[in-house]
């Protein structure tokens, strides 16, 4: 670990220690939300800039929009991906960016906090209870109702999918709302959703057609991942050979990462782009996506393509793709026949074309 990484690791640890009790043991049981229409401005705090983590808050954004249809949402995040991801979310009003390197952008960093303080929010929501910046933003805001993202033991006991990183913020927020007098919601949690437009889907289809030049069904693979999540070249070479043998009537297209590398040596037809929505539009026209735990895996799930997440070290229950026949599998436990069985089950079930309805 470099000196800079050690400093950042120590800084994060100190900040968590200083902020972990913000919002505790304060209770708002004496504050009753009489009319949901009074909620007009909402702040959602997820100061993280990674593709996957930003996509994984889309179920919470959909939940807030459904509960408070008259509200406008500001997102407190890092990086520049959020405006791209939430481009078609009409309820999202402002994207508040926290600079990745605050000490190099000190004035911008301070202006972010000033902008949060200046707004009069009705509700401020911290997505991740372990986020120091998220807890501080909620505390610093002028919101009437403040939710700090704390875990709810009752939900952990009742919900078998509570551990999922896209779902527990929704369960926690639902529980918080019951403390404000709203009825308990038992609706199925919304999928991760990029909300591609019909024109984007059509353009993705054209790109894919120009790549394969046939009418076969398509399987997309993504062979890259960061760190220990990245499966070895030998593993992918063997797996790709298996796919080619078993699915001769399918196109197998490799989606390349921004690093433009391939664990199978570029032997499959490839698609490369730095445009997240364009990548998503291509994957949306595939019948199946297979890839290791990564932001692109969550992107595939977010465009409603059945997704098989390959997990070797990550927590499957926390990060697996869900909805629309998607599944996470542990490569340490799977044999060749298991992969084929899972793939066949998904392909035979067929893709649910969510984007066939107007957005």
Short mmCIF file of N, CA, C and O in Angstrom, two decimals, residues 38-43 72 74 93-94 96 114-124 140-146:
data_model
loop_
_atom_site.label_atom_id
_atom_site.label_comp_id
_atom_site.label_asym_id
_atom_site.label_seq_id
_atom_site.Cartn_x
_atom_site.Cartn_y
_atom_site.Cartn_z
N UNK A 38 -46.46 17.62 0.98
CA UNK A 38 -45.63 18.72 1.49
C UNK A 38 -44.15 18.48 1.19
O UNK A 38 -43.33 19.39 1.31
N UNK A 39 -43.80 17.27 0.79
CA UNK A 39 -42.40 16.95 0.48
C UNK A 39 -42.11 17.37 -0.95
O UNK A 39 -42.55 16.74 -1.91
N UNK A 40 -41.37 18.47 -1.11
CA UNK A 40 -41.07 19.02 -2.43
C UNK A 40 -39.58 18.94 -2.79
O UNK A 40 -39.24 18.87 -3.96
N UNK A 41 -38.72 18.98 -1.79
CA UNK A 41 -37.28 18.96 -2.06
C UNK A 41 -36.63 17.85 -1.23
O UNK A 41 -36.78 17.81 0.00
N UNK A 42 -35.91 16.96 -1.89
CA UNK A 42 -35.26 15.83 -1.22
C UNK A 42 -33.78 15.81 -1.59
O UNK A 42 -33.42 15.99 -2.76
N UNK A 43 -32.95 15.57 -0.61
CA UNK A 43 -31.51 15.42 -0.82
C UNK A 43 -31.13 13.97 -0.56
O UNK A 43 -31.41 13.44 0.52
N UNK A 72 -38.72 17.05 -6.02
CA UNK A 72 -37.53 17.12 -6.85
C UNK A 72 -36.35 16.68 -5.99
O UNK A 72 -36.24 17.05 -4.82
N UNK A 74 -32.25 16.25 -5.28
CA UNK A 74 -30.85 16.61 -5.50
C UNK A 74 -29.98 15.44 -5.05
O UNK A 74 -30.26 14.83 -4.01
N UNK A 93 -33.23 16.76 -9.92
CA UNK A 93 -33.14 18.19 -10.25
C UNK A 93 -31.69 18.64 -10.38
O UNK A 93 -31.27 19.13 -11.42
N UNK A 94 -30.92 18.47 -9.33
CA UNK A 94 -29.53 18.92 -9.32
C UNK A 94 -28.59 17.78 -8.92
O UNK A 94 -28.94 16.94 -8.10
N UNK A 96 -25.03 17.44 -7.17
CA UNK A 96 -24.03 18.18 -6.39
C UNK A 96 -22.77 17.32 -6.32
O UNK A 96 -22.78 16.23 -5.74
N UNK A 114 -21.46 24.62 1.22
CA UNK A 114 -22.25 25.85 1.31
C UNK A 114 -23.54 25.71 0.52
O UNK A 114 -24.62 26.12 0.98
N UNK A 115 -23.46 25.08 -0.67
CA UNK A 115 -24.66 24.92 -1.50
C UNK A 115 -25.69 24.02 -0.82
O UNK A 115 -26.89 24.25 -0.95
N UNK A 116 -25.21 23.01 -0.10
CA UNK A 116 -26.14 22.13 0.63
C UNK A 116 -26.82 22.90 1.76
O UNK A 116 -28.02 22.78 1.98
N UNK A 117 -26.05 23.71 2.44
CA UNK A 117 -26.59 24.47 3.56
C UNK A 117 -27.61 25.52 3.11
O UNK A 117 -28.58 25.81 3.83
N UNK A 118 -27.42 26.05 1.93
CA UNK A 118 -28.29 27.12 1.45
C UNK A 118 -29.68 26.62 1.06
O UNK A 118 -30.65 27.39 1.08
N UNK A 119 -29.79 25.36 0.69
CA UNK A 119 -31.07 24.83 0.24
C UNK A 119 -31.95 24.42 1.41
O UNK A 119 -31.45 23.94 2.43
N UNK A 120 -33.24 24.61 1.24
CA UNK A 120 -34.19 24.18 2.26
C UNK A 120 -34.82 22.87 1.81
O UNK A 120 -35.77 22.86 1.02
N UNK A 121 -34.29 21.77 2.29
CA UNK A 121 -34.80 20.45 1.93
C UNK A 121 -35.88 20.01 2.91
O UNK A 121 -35.83 20.33 4.10
N UNK A 122 -36.82 19.25 2.40
CA UNK A 122 -37.83 18.67 3.27
C UNK A 122 -37.32 17.38 3.91
O UNK A 122 -37.56 17.12 5.08
N UNK A 123 -36.61 16.56 3.10
CA UNK A 123 -36.01 15.33 3.61
C UNK A 123 -34.58 15.23 3.09
O UNK A 123 -34.31 15.51 1.92
N UNK A 124 -33.66 14.83 3.97
CA UNK A 124 -32.28 14.52 3.58
C UNK A 124 -32.02 13.06 3.93
O UNK A 124 -32.33 12.62 5.04
N UNK A 140 -25.64 18.50 8.15
CA UNK A 140 -25.36 19.88 7.79
C UNK A 140 -26.53 20.55 7.08
O UNK A 140 -26.68 21.77 7.10
N UNK A 141 -27.38 19.74 6.47
CA UNK A 141 -28.51 20.29 5.70
C UNK A 141 -29.55 20.93 6.62
O UNK A 141 -29.59 20.70 7.82
N UNK A 142 -30.41 21.72 5.99
CA UNK A 142 -31.51 22.36 6.73
C UNK A 142 -32.80 21.55 6.63
O UNK A 142 -33.89 22.09 6.82
N UNK A 143 -32.68 20.28 6.33
CA UNK A 143 -33.87 19.44 6.13
C UNK A 143 -34.68 19.31 7.41
O UNK A 143 -34.14 19.22 8.51
N UNK A 144 -36.00 19.25 7.21
CA UNK A 144 -36.90 19.06 8.35
C UNK A 144 -36.80 17.63 8.88
O UNK A 144 -36.80 17.38 10.08
N UNK A 145 -36.73 16.67 7.94
CA UNK A 145 -36.61 15.26 8.30
C UNK A 145 -35.24 14.76 7.84
O UNK A 145 -34.87 14.94 6.68
N UNK A 146 -34.52 14.14 8.76
CA UNK A 146 -33.16 13.69 8.45
C UNK A 146 -33.02 12.19 8.72
O UNK A 146 -33.25 11.74 9.84
#
